[in-house]
PDB file of C-alpha atoms in Angstrom:
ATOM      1  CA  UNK O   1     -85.519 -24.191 -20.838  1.00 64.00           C
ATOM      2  CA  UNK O   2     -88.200 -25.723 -22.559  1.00 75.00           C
ATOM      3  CA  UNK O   3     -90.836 -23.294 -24.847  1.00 90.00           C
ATOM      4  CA  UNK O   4     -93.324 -24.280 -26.614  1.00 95.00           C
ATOM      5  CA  UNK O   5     -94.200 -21.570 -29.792  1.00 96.00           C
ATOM      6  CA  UNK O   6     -97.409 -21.234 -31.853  1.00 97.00           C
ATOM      7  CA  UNK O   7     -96.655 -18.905 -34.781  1.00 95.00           C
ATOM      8  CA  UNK O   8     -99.788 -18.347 -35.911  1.00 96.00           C
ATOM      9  CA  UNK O   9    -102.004 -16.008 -33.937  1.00 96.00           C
ATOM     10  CA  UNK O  10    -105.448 -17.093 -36.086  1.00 97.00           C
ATOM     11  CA  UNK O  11    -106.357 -18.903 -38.576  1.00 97.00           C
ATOM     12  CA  UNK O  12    -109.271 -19.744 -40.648  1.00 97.00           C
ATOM     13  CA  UNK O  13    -110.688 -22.293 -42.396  1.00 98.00           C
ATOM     14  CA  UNK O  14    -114.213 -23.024 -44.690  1.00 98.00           C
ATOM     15  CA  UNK O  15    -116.069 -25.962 -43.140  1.00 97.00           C
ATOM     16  CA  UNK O  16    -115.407 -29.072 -44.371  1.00 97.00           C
ATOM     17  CA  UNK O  17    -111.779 -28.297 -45.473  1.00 98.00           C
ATOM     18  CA  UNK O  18    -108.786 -29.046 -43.870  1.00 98.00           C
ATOM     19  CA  UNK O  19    -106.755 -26.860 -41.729  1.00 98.00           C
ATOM     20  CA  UNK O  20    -103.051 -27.231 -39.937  1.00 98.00           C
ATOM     21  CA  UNK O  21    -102.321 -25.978 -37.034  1.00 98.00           C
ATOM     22  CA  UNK O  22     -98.200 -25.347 -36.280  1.00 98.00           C
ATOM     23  CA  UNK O  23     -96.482 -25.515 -32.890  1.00 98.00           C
ATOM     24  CA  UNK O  24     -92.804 -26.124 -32.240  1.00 97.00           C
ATOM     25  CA  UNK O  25     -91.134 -26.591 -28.789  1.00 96.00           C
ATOM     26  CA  UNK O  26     -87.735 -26.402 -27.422  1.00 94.00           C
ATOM     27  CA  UNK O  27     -85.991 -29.195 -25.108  1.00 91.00           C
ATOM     28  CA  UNK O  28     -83.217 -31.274 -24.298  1.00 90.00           C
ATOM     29  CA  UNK O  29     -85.330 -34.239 -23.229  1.00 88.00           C
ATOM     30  CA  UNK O  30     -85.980 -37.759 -25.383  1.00 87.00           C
ATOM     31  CA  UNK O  31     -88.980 -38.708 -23.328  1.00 89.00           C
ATOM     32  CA  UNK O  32     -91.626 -36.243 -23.629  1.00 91.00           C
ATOM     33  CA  UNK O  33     -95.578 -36.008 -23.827  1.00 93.00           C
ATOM     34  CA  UNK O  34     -97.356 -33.610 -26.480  1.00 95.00           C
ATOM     35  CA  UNK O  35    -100.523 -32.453 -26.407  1.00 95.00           C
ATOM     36  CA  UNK O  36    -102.766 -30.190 -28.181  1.00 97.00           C
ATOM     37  CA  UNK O  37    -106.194 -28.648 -26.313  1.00 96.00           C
ATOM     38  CA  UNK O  38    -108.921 -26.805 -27.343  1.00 96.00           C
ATOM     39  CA  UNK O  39    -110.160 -24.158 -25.399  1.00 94.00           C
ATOM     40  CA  UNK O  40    -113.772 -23.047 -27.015  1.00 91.00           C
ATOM     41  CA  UNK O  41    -114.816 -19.247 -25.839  1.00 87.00           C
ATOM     42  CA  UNK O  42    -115.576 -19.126 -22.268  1.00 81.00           C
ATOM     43  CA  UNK O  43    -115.741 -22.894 -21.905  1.00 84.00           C
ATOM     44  CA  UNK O  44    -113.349 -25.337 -20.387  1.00 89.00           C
ATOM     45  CA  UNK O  45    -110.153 -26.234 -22.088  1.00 92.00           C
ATOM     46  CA  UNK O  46    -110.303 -30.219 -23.227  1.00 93.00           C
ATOM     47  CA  UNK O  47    -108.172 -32.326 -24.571  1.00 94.00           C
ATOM     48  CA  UNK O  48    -107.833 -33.043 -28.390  1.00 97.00           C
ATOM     49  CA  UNK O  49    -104.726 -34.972 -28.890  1.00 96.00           C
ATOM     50  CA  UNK O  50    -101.470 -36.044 -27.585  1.00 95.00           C
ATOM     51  CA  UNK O  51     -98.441 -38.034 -28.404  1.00 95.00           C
ATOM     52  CA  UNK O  52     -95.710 -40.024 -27.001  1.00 93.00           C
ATOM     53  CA  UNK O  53     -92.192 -38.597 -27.888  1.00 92.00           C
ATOM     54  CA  UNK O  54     -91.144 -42.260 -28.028  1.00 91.00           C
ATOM     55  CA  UNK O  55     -93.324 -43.062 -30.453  1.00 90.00           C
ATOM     56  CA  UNK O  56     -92.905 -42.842 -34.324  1.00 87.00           C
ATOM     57  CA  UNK O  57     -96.326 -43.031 -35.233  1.00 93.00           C
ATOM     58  CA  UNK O  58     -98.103 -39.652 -35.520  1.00 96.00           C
ATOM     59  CA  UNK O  59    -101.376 -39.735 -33.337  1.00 95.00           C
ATOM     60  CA  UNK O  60    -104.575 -39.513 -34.548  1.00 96.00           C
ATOM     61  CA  UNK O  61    -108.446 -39.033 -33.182  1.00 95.00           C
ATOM     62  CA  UNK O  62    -111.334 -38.975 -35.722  1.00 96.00           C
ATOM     63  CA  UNK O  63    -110.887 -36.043 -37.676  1.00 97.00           C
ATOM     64  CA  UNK O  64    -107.959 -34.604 -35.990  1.00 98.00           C
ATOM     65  CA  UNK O  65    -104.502 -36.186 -36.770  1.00 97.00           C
ATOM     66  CA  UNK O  66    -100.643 -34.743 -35.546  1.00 98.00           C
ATOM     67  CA  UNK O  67     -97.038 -34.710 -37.495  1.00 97.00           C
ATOM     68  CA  UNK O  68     -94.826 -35.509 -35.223  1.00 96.00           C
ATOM     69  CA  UNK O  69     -91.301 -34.246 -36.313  1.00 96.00           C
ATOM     70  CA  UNK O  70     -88.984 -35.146 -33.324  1.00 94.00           C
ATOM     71  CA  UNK O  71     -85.918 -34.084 -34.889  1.00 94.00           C
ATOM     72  CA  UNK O  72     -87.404 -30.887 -35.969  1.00 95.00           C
ATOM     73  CA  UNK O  73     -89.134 -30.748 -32.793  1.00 95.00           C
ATOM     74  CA  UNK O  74     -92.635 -29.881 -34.310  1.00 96.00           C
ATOM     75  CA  UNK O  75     -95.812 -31.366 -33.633  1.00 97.00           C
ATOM     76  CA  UNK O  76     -98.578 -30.035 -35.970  1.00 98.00           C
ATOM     77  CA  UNK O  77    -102.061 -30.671 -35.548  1.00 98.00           C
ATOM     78  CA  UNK O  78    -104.403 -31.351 -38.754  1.00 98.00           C
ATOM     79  CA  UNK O  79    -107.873 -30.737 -38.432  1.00 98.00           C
ATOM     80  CA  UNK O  80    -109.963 -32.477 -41.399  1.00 98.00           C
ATOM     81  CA  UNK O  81    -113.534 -31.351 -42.533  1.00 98.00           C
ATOM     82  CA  UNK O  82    -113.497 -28.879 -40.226  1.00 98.00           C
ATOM     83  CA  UNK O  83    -116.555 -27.682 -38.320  1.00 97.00           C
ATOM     84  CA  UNK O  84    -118.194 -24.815 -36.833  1.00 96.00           C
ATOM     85  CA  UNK O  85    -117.777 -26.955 -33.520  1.00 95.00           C
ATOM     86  CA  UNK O  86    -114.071 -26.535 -33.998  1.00 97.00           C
ATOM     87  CA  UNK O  87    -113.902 -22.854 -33.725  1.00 97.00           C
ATOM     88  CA  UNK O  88    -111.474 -22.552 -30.553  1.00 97.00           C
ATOM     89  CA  UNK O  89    -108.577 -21.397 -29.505  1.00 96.00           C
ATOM     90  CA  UNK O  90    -105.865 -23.739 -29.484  1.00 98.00           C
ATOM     91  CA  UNK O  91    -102.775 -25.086 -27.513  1.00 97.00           C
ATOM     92  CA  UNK O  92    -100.231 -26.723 -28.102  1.00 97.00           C
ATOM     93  CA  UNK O  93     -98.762 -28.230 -24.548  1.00 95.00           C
ATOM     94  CA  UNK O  94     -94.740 -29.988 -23.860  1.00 93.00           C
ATOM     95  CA  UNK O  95     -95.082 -31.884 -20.979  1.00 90.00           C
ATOM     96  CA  UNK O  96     -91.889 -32.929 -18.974  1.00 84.00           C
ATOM     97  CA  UNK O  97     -93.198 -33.099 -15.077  1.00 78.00           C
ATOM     98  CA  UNK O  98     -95.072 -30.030 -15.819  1.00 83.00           C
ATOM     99  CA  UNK O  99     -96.636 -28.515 -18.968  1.00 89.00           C
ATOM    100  CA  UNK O 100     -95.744 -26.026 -20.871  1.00 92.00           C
ATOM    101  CA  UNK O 101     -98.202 -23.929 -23.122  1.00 94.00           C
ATOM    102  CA  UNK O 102     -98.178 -22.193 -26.558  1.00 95.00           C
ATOM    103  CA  UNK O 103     -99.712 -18.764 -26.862  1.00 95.00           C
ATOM    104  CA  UNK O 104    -102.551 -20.663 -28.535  1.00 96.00           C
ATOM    105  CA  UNK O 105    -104.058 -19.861 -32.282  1.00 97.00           C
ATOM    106  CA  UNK O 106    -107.754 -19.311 -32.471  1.00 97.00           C
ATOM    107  CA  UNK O 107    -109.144 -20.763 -35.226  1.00 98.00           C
ATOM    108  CA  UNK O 108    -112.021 -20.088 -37.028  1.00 97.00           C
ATOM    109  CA  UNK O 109    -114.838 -21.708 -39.171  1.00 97.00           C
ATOM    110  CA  UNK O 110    -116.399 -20.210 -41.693  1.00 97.00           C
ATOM    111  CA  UNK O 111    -119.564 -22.016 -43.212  1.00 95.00           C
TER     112      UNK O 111
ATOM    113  CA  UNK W   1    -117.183 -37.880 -11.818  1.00 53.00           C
ATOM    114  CA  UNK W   2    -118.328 -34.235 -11.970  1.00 75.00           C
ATOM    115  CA  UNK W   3    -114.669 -32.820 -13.556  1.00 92.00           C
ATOM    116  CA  UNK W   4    -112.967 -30.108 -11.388  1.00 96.00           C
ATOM    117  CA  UNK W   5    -114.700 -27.157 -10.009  1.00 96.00           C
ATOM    118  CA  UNK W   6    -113.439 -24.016  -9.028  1.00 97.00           C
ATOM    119  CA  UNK W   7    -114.905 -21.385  -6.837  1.00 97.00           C
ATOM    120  CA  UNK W   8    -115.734 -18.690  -7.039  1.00 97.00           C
ATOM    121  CA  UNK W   9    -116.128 -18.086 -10.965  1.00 96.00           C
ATOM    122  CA  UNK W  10    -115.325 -14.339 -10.888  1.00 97.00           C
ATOM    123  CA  UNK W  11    -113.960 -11.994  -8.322  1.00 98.00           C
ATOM    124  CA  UNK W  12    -113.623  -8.596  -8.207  1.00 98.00           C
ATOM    125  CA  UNK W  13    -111.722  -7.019  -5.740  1.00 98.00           C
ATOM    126  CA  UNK W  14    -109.812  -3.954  -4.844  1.00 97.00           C
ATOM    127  CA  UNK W  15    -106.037  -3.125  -5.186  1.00 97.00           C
ATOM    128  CA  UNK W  16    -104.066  -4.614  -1.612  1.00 97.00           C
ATOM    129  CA  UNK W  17    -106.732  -7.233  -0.684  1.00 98.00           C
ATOM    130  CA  UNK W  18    -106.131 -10.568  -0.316  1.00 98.00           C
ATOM    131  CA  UNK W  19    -107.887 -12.830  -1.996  1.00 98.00           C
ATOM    132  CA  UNK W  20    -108.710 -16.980  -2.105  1.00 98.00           C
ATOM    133  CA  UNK W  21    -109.228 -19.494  -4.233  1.00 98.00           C
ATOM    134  CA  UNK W  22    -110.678 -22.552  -4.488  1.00 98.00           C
ATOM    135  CA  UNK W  23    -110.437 -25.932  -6.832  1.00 98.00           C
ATOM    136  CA  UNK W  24    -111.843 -29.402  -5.831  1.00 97.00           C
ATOM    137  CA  UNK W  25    -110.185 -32.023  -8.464  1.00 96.00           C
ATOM    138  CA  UNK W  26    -111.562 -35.206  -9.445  1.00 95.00           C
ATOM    139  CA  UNK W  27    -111.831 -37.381  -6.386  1.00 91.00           C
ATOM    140  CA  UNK W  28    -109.041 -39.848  -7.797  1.00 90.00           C
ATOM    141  CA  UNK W  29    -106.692 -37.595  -9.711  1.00 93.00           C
ATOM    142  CA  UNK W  30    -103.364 -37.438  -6.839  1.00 92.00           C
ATOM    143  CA  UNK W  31    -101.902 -34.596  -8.966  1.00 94.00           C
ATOM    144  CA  UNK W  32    -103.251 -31.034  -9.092  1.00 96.00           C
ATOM    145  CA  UNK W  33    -101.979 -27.966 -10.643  1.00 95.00           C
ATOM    146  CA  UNK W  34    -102.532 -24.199 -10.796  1.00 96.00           C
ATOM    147  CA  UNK W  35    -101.809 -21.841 -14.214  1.00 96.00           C
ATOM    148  CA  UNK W  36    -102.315 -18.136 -14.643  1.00 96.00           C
ATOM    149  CA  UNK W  37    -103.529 -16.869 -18.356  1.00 94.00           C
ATOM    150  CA  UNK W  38    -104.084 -13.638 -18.945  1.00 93.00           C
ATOM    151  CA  UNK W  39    -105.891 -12.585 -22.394  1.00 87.00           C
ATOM    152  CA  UNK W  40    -104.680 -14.232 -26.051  1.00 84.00           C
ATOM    153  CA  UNK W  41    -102.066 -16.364 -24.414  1.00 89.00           C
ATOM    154  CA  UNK W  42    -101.639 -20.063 -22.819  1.00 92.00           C
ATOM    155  CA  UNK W  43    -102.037 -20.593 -19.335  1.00 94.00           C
ATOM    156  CA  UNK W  44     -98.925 -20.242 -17.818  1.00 93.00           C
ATOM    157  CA  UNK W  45     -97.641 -22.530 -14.462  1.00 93.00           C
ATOM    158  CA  UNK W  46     -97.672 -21.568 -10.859  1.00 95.00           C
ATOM    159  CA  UNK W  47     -97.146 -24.812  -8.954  1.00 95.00           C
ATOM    160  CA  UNK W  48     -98.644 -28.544  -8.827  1.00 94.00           C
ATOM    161  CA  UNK W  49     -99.103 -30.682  -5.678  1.00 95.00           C
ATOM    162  CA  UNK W  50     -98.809 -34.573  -5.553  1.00 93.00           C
ATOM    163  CA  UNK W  51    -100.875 -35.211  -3.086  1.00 93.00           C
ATOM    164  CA  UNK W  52    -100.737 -32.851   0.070  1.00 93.00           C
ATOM    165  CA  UNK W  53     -96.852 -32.021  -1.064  1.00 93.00           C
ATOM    166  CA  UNK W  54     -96.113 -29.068  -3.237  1.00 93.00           C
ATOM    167  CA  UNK W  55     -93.454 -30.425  -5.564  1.00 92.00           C
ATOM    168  CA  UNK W  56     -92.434 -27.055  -7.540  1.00 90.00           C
ATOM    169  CA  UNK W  57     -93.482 -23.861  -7.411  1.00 92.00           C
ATOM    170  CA  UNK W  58     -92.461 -21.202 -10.300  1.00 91.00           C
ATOM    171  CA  UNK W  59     -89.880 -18.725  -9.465  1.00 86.00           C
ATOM    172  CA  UNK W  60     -92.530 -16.074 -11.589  1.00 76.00           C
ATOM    173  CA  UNK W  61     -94.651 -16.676  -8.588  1.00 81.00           C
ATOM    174  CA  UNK W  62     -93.650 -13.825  -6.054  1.00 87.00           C
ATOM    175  CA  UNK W  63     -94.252 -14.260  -2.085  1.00 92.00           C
ATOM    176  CA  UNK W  64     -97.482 -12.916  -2.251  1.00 95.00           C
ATOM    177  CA  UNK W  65     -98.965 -16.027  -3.658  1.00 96.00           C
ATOM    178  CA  UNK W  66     -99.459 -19.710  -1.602  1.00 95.00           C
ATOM    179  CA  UNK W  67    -101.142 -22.628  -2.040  1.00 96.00           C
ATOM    180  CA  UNK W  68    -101.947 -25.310   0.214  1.00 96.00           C
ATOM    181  CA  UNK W  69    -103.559 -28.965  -0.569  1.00 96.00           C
ATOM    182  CA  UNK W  70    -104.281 -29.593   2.785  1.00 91.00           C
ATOM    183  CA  UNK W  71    -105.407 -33.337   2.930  1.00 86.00           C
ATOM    184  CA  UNK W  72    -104.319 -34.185  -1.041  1.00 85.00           C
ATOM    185  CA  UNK W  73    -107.995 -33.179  -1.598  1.00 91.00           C
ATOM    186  CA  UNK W  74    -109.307 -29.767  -2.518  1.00 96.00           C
ATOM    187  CA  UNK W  75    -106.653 -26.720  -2.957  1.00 98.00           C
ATOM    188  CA  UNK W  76    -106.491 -23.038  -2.678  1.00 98.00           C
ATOM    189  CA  UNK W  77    -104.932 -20.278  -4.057  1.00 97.00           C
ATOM    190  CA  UNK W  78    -104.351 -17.269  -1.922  1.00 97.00           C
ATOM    191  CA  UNK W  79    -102.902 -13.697  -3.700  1.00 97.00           C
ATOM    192  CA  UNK W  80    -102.023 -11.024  -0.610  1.00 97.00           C
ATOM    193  CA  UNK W  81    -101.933  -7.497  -1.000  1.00 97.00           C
ATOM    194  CA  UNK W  82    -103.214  -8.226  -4.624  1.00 97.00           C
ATOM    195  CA  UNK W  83    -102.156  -5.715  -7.514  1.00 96.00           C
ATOM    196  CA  UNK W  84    -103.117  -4.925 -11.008  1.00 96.00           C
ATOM    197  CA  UNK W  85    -100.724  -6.900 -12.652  1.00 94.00           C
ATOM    198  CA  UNK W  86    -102.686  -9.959 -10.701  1.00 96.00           C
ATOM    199  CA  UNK W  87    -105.990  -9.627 -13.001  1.00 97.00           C
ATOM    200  CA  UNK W  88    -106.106 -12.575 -14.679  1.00 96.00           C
ATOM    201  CA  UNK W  89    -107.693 -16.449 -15.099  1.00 96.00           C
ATOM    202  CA  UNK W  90    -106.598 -18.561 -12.577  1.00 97.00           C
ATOM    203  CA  UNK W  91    -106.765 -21.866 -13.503  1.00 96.00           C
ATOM    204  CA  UNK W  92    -106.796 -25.222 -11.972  1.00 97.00           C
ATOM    205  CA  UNK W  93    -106.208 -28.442 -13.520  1.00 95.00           C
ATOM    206  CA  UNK W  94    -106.175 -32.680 -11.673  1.00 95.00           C
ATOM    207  CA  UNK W  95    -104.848 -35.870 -13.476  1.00 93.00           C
ATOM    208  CA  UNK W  96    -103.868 -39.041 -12.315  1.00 91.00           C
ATOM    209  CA  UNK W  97    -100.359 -38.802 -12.522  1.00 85.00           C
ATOM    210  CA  UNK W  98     -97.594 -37.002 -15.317  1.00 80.00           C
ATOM    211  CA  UNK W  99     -96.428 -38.564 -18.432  1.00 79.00           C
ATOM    212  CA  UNK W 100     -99.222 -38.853 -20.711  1.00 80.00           C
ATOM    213  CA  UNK W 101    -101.673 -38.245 -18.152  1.00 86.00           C
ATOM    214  CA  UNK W 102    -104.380 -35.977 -19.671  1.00 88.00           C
ATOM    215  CA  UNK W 103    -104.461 -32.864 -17.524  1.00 92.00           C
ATOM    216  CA  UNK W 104    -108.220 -32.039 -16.728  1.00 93.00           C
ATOM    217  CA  UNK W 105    -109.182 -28.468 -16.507  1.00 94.00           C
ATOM    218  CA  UNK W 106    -111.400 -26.328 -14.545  1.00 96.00           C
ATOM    219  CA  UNK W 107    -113.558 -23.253 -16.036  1.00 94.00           C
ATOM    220  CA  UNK W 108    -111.521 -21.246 -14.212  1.00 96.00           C
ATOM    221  CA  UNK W 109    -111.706 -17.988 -11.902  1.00 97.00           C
ATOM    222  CA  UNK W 110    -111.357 -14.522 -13.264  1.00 97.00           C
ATOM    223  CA  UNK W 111    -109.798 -12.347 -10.976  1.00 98.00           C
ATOM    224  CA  UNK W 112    -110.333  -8.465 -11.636  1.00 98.00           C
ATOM    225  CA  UNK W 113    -108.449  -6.204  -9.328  1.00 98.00           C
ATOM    226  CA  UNK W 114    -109.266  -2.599  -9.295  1.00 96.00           C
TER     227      UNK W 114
END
């Protein structure tokens, strides 16, 4: 069965640094989709990131870049000069005809 | 392209009514999907419709619970004889297809049974 673990409950960070985010997932599939969403308090949960199993090149979006370990079957997200704006909670997400969710890590900002 | 809306926000309602959902998905997105979270943890999967047809449905979800996407349009979420246990945010989510397909989210309804 495929899971999808987030060890880290919260986390923060001081704005402007850099922060890492860890998720690992379980599955027996090659071809697979990996996302991570943000889900600010009481808002909608949006999109951040994702990544193509198939590819070897780790993702990246502005500030906010992925390792993609497919062996290890990890798929950390790096968030760099972080900002208050980033304070969220976070998901990591396996997709294989349906998602799968982390328990999420809420991250927060300090300035 | 307003993103998807769900209705009502919150609901409050009392132990062994049934209740009803709504989510209208973004008017091109053919696949729509419900999740469940309940407090500090990831929403969780109920059951996603291509189109009108419900593909899968998760064996978590007991009897009590259908949904219907009657003309591969808007859906609903119906919870009978609700309980406790059902408090929750139901979520509802439309993209254009799986794979990479970003999943777009509603804000969700809060269901509080009492």
């Amino acid at each position: 069965a495929q899971t999808v673990t987030q060890s880290q409950p919260e986390m923060s960070v001081q704005e402007a640094e850099t922060v890492t985010l860890s998720c690992t997932y379980d599955t027996s599939e090659s071809d697979y989709y990996l996302f991570w969403y943000k889900q600010p308090p009481s808002r909608q949960m949006i999109l951040v990131i994702r990544q193509e199993a198939y590819k070897q090149q780790n993702a990246t979006e502005n500030r906010f870049s992925v390792n993609f370990q497919k062996a290890a079957k990890s798929f950390s997200l790096k968030i760099s000069d972080s900002q208050l704006g980033d304070a969220a909670m976070y998901f990591c997400a396996y997709n294989f005809n349906k998602f799968y969710f982390g328990s999420g890590t809420k991250l927060n900002v300090k300035p | 392209d307003t993103g998807v809306s769900q209705n009502p926000r919150h609901k409050i309602t009392k132990r062994g009514q049934n209740v009803t959902f709504r989510c209208d998905p973004i008017s091109e997105h053919n696949r729509l999907y419900w999740y469940r979270q309940t407090l500090g943890q990831g929403p969780e999967f109920l059951t996603y419709f291509q189109n009108e047809a419900q593909l899968e449905k998760s064996r978590l979800l007991s009897d009590r619970f259908s949904a219907e996407r009657p003309k591969g349009s808007f859906s609903t979420l119906e919870i009978q004889r609700t309980e406790q246990g059902d408090s929750a945010m139901y979520l509802c989510a439309s993209s254009l297809g799986s794979g990479a397909y970003e999943q777009y989210f509603g804000p969700g309804t809060r269901l509080t049974v009492t």
